[in-house]
Amino acid sequence: EVKDRLAAAVEKANELGAANNELSAQLEYGRRELEKKEEAIIRLQRDIKELIHEFNSQASEMKNSMMKQEKELKETVSANESLKQALTNQEAFTKSVCDQSNQLQEKLAALEEEQVSAGKLIQELQMQDR
């Protein structure tokens, strides 16, 4: 009976040893898998950080580009307004010059008429003196 118990205990110890070895192998496999997953997580976190950095850089570049375009647009609008004002001023100046030219032509015509009248008067006076 002691032999049987001893044999049963040895068999049980062997079974427990085999089960322990199997569990140790499973534990080691689980550790390796966990290590692989942790490495994958670290790579993903690094990739995410790089993507965030790249996104922020591109967003900053786009913001700077938009601000530059907005500034250029404001300058263009301002220049356009200045050109419109210059054109309005030029039109007013041209109208003023045309009005002055018309007035001068009217005065010239009146002076020419006076000259013709004065010439006729001089001729009439000269004829009367003869």
mmCIF file of C-alpha atoms in Angstrom:
data_model
loop_
_atom_site.group_PDB
_atom_site.id
_atom_site.type_symbol
_atom_site.label_atom_id
_atom_site.label_comp_id
_atom_site.label_asym_id
_atom_site.label_seq_id
_atom_site.Cartn_x
_atom_site.Cartn_y
_atom_site.Cartn_z
ATOM 1 C CA GLU A 1 0.000 0.000 0.000
ATOM 2 C CA VAL A 2 2.832 2.406 0.730
ATOM 3 C CA LYS A 3 4.357 1.401 -2.582
ATOM 4 C CA ASP A 4 1.071 2.112 -4.295
ATOM 5 C CA ARG A 5 0.803 5.450 -2.574
ATOM 6 C CA LEU A 6 4.386 6.234 -3.408
ATOM 7 C CA ALA A 7 3.845 5.203 -7.012
ATOM 8 C CA ALA A 8 0.673 7.301 -7.120
ATOM 9 C CA ALA A 9 2.519 10.217 -5.556
ATOM 10 C CA VAL A 10 5.368 9.876 -8.067
ATOM 11 C CA GLU A 11 2.872 9.639 -10.906
ATOM 12 C CA LYS A 12 1.041 12.659 -9.541
ATOM 13 C CA ALA A 13 4.365 14.507 -9.208
ATOM 14 C CA ASN A 14 5.228 13.589 -12.810
ATOM 15 C CA GLU A 15 1.806 14.782 -13.988
ATOM 16 C CA LEU A 16 2.220 17.994 -12.009
ATOM 17 C CA GLY A 17 5.727 18.446 -13.453
ATOM 18 C CA ALA A 18 4.408 17.902 -16.982
ATOM 19 C CA ALA A 19 1.525 20.291 -16.324
ATOM 20 C CA ASN A 20 3.979 22.780 -14.826
ATOM 21 C CA ASN A 21 6.232 22.470 -17.900
ATOM 22 C CA GLU A 22 3.242 22.962 -20.197
ATOM 23 C CA LEU A 23 2.068 25.975 -18.210
ATOM 24 C CA SER A 24 5.612 27.379 -18.200
ATOM 25 C CA ALA A 25 5.759 26.965 -21.987
ATOM 26 C CA GLN A 26 2.378 28.660 -22.341
ATOM 27 C CA LEU A 27 3.505 31.419 -19.995
ATOM 28 C CA GLU A 28 6.697 31.927 -22.027
ATOM 29 C CA TYR A 29 4.677 31.962 -25.258
ATOM 30 C CA GLY A 30 2.284 34.489 -23.694
ATOM 31 C CA ARG A 31 5.224 36.636 -22.591
ATOM 32 C CA ARG A 32 6.709 36.586 -26.111
ATOM 33 C CA GLU A 33 3.346 37.482 -27.625
ATOM 34 C CA LEU A 34 2.879 40.255 -25.062
ATOM 35 C CA GLU A 35 6.377 41.548 -25.833
ATOM 36 C CA LYS A 36 5.589 41.554 -29.571
ATOM 37 C CA LYS A 37 2.349 43.422 -28.939
ATOM 38 C CA GLU A 38 4.097 45.939 -26.679
ATOM 39 C CA GLU A 39 6.697 46.521 -29.406
ATOM 40 C CA ALA A 40 3.899 46.958 -31.948
ATOM 41 C CA ILE A 41 2.188 49.435 -29.613
ATOM 42 C CA ILE A 42 5.455 51.363 -29.194
ATOM 43 C CA ARG A 43 5.899 51.480 -33.002
ATOM 44 C CA LEU A 44 2.306 52.629 -33.447
ATOM 45 C CA GLN A 45 2.720 55.306 -30.791
ATOM 46 C CA ARG A 46 5.922 56.508 -32.504
ATOM 47 C CA ASP A 47 4.165 56.493 -35.890
ATOM 48 C CA ILE A 48 1.230 58.408 -34.413
ATOM 49 C CA LYS A 49 3.599 60.992 -32.917
ATOM 50 C CA GLU A 50 5.324 61.369 -36.302
ATOM 51 C CA LEU A 51 1.964 61.738 -38.048
ATOM 52 C CA ILE A 52 0.827 64.317 -35.502
ATOM 53 C CA HIS A 53 4.089 66.223 -35.946
ATOM 54 C CA GLU A 54 3.746 66.049 -39.741
ATOM 55 C CA PHE A 55 0.113 67.159 -39.522
ATOM 56 C CA ASN A 56 1.025 70.074 -37.257
ATOM 57 C CA SER A 57 3.825 71.104 -39.621
ATOM 58 C CA GLN A 58 1.515 70.975 -42.625
ATOM 59 C CA ALA A 59 -1.210 72.834 -40.724
ATOM 60 C CA SER A 60 1.308 75.512 -39.763
ATOM 61 C CA GLU A 61 2.521 75.802 -43.359
ATOM 62 C CA MET A 62 -1.072 76.044 -44.598
ATOM 63 C CA LYS A 63 -1.866 78.698 -41.987
ATOM 64 C CA ASN A 64 1.208 80.708 -42.994
ATOM 65 C CA SER A 65 0.311 80.316 -46.666
ATOM 66 C CA MET A 66 -3.263 81.418 -46.024
ATOM 67 C CA MET A 67 -2.094 84.411 -43.993
ATOM 68 C CA LYS A 68 0.303 85.364 -46.806
ATOM 69 C CA GLN A 69 -2.460 85.008 -49.402
ATOM 70 C CA GLU A 70 -4.829 87.036 -47.215
ATOM 71 C CA LYS A 71 -2.193 89.762 -46.870
ATOM 72 C CA GLU A 72 -1.584 89.744 -50.637
ATOM 73 C CA LEU A 73 -5.334 89.879 -51.249
ATOM 74 C CA LYS A 74 -5.702 92.862 -48.895
ATOM 75 C CA GLU A 75 -2.792 94.595 -50.633
ATOM 76 C CA THR A 76 -4.345 93.864 -54.029
ATOM 77 C CA VAL A 77 -7.732 95.191 -52.903
ATOM 78 C CA SER A 78 -6.044 98.306 -51.508
ATOM 79 C CA ALA A 79 -4.087 98.806 -54.736
ATOM 80 C CA ASN A 80 -7.297 98.297 -56.713
ATOM 81 C CA GLU A 81 -9.076 100.923 -54.608
ATOM 82 C CA SER A 82 -6.154 103.310 -55.147
ATOM 83 C CA LEU A 83 -6.332 102.703 -58.893
ATOM 84 C CA LYS A 84 -10.090 103.304 -58.866
ATOM 85 C CA GLN A 85 -9.551 106.581 -56.991
ATOM 86 C CA ALA A 86 -6.770 107.574 -59.401
ATOM 87 C CA LEU A 87 -9.062 106.806 -62.345
ATOM 88 C CA THR A 88 -11.863 108.862 -60.779
ATOM 89 C CA ASN A 89 -9.420 111.724 -60.201
ATOM 90 C CA GLN A 90 -8.134 111.409 -63.788
ATOM 91 C CA GLU A 91 -11.683 111.466 -65.138
ATOM 92 C CA ALA A 92 -12.480 114.567 -63.073
ATOM 93 C CA PHE A 93 -9.251 116.225 -64.259
ATOM 94 C CA THR A 94 -10.004 115.330 -67.891
ATOM 95 C CA LYS A 95 -13.529 116.752 -67.562
ATOM 96 C CA SER A 96 -12.104 119.906 -65.996
ATOM 97 C CA VAL A 97 -9.563 120.268 -68.833
ATOM 98 C CA CYS A 98 -12.309 119.692 -71.422
ATOM 99 C CA ASP A 99 -14.534 122.287 -69.732
ATOM 100 C CA GLN A 100 -11.641 124.784 -69.677
ATOM 101 C CA SER A 101 -10.876 124.000 -73.322
ATOM 102 C CA ASN A 102 -14.510 124.612 -74.263
ATOM 103 C CA GLN A 103 -14.514 127.904 -72.350
ATOM 104 C CA LEU A 104 -11.278 128.960 -74.045
ATOM 105 C CA GLN A 105 -12.664 128.028 -77.455
ATOM 106 C CA GLU A 106 -15.768 130.079 -76.723
ATOM 107 C CA LYS A 107 -13.601 133.039 -75.633
ATOM 108 C CA LEU A 108 -11.399 132.582 -78.722
ATOM 109 C CA ALA A 109 -14.470 132.560 -80.952
ATOM 110 C CA ALA A 110 -15.754 135.693 -79.210
ATOM 111 C CA LEU A 111 -12.330 137.383 -79.603
ATOM 112 C CA GLU A 112 -12.197 136.396 -83.259
ATOM 113 C CA GLU A 113 -15.651 137.898 -83.739
ATOM 114 C CA GLU A 114 -14.496 141.060 -81.946
ATOM 115 C CA GLN A 115 -11.372 141.129 -84.135
ATOM 116 C CA VAL A 116 -13.457 140.808 -87.282
ATOM 117 C CA SER A 117 -15.803 143.526 -86.027
ATOM 118 C CA ALA A 118 -12.861 145.740 -85.057
ATOM 119 C CA GLY A 119 -11.261 145.136 -88.458
ATOM 120 C CA LYS A 120 -14.464 146.121 -90.215
ATOM 121 C CA LEU A 121 -14.786 149.165 -88.000
ATOM 122 C CA ILE A 122 -11.184 150.168 -88.757
ATOM 123 C CA GLN A 123 -11.815 149.750 -92.474
ATOM 124 C CA GLU A 124 -14.973 151.795 -92.244
ATOM 125 C CA LEU A 125 -13.166 154.505 -90.318
ATOM 126 C CA GLN A 126 -10.315 154.489 -92.813
ATOM 127 C CA MET A 127 -12.786 154.817 -95.640
ATOM 128 C CA GLN A 128 -14.494 157.691 -93.938
ATOM 129 C CA ASP A 129 -11.177 159.476 -93.482
ATOM 130 C CA ARG A 130 -10.430 159.355 -97.162
#
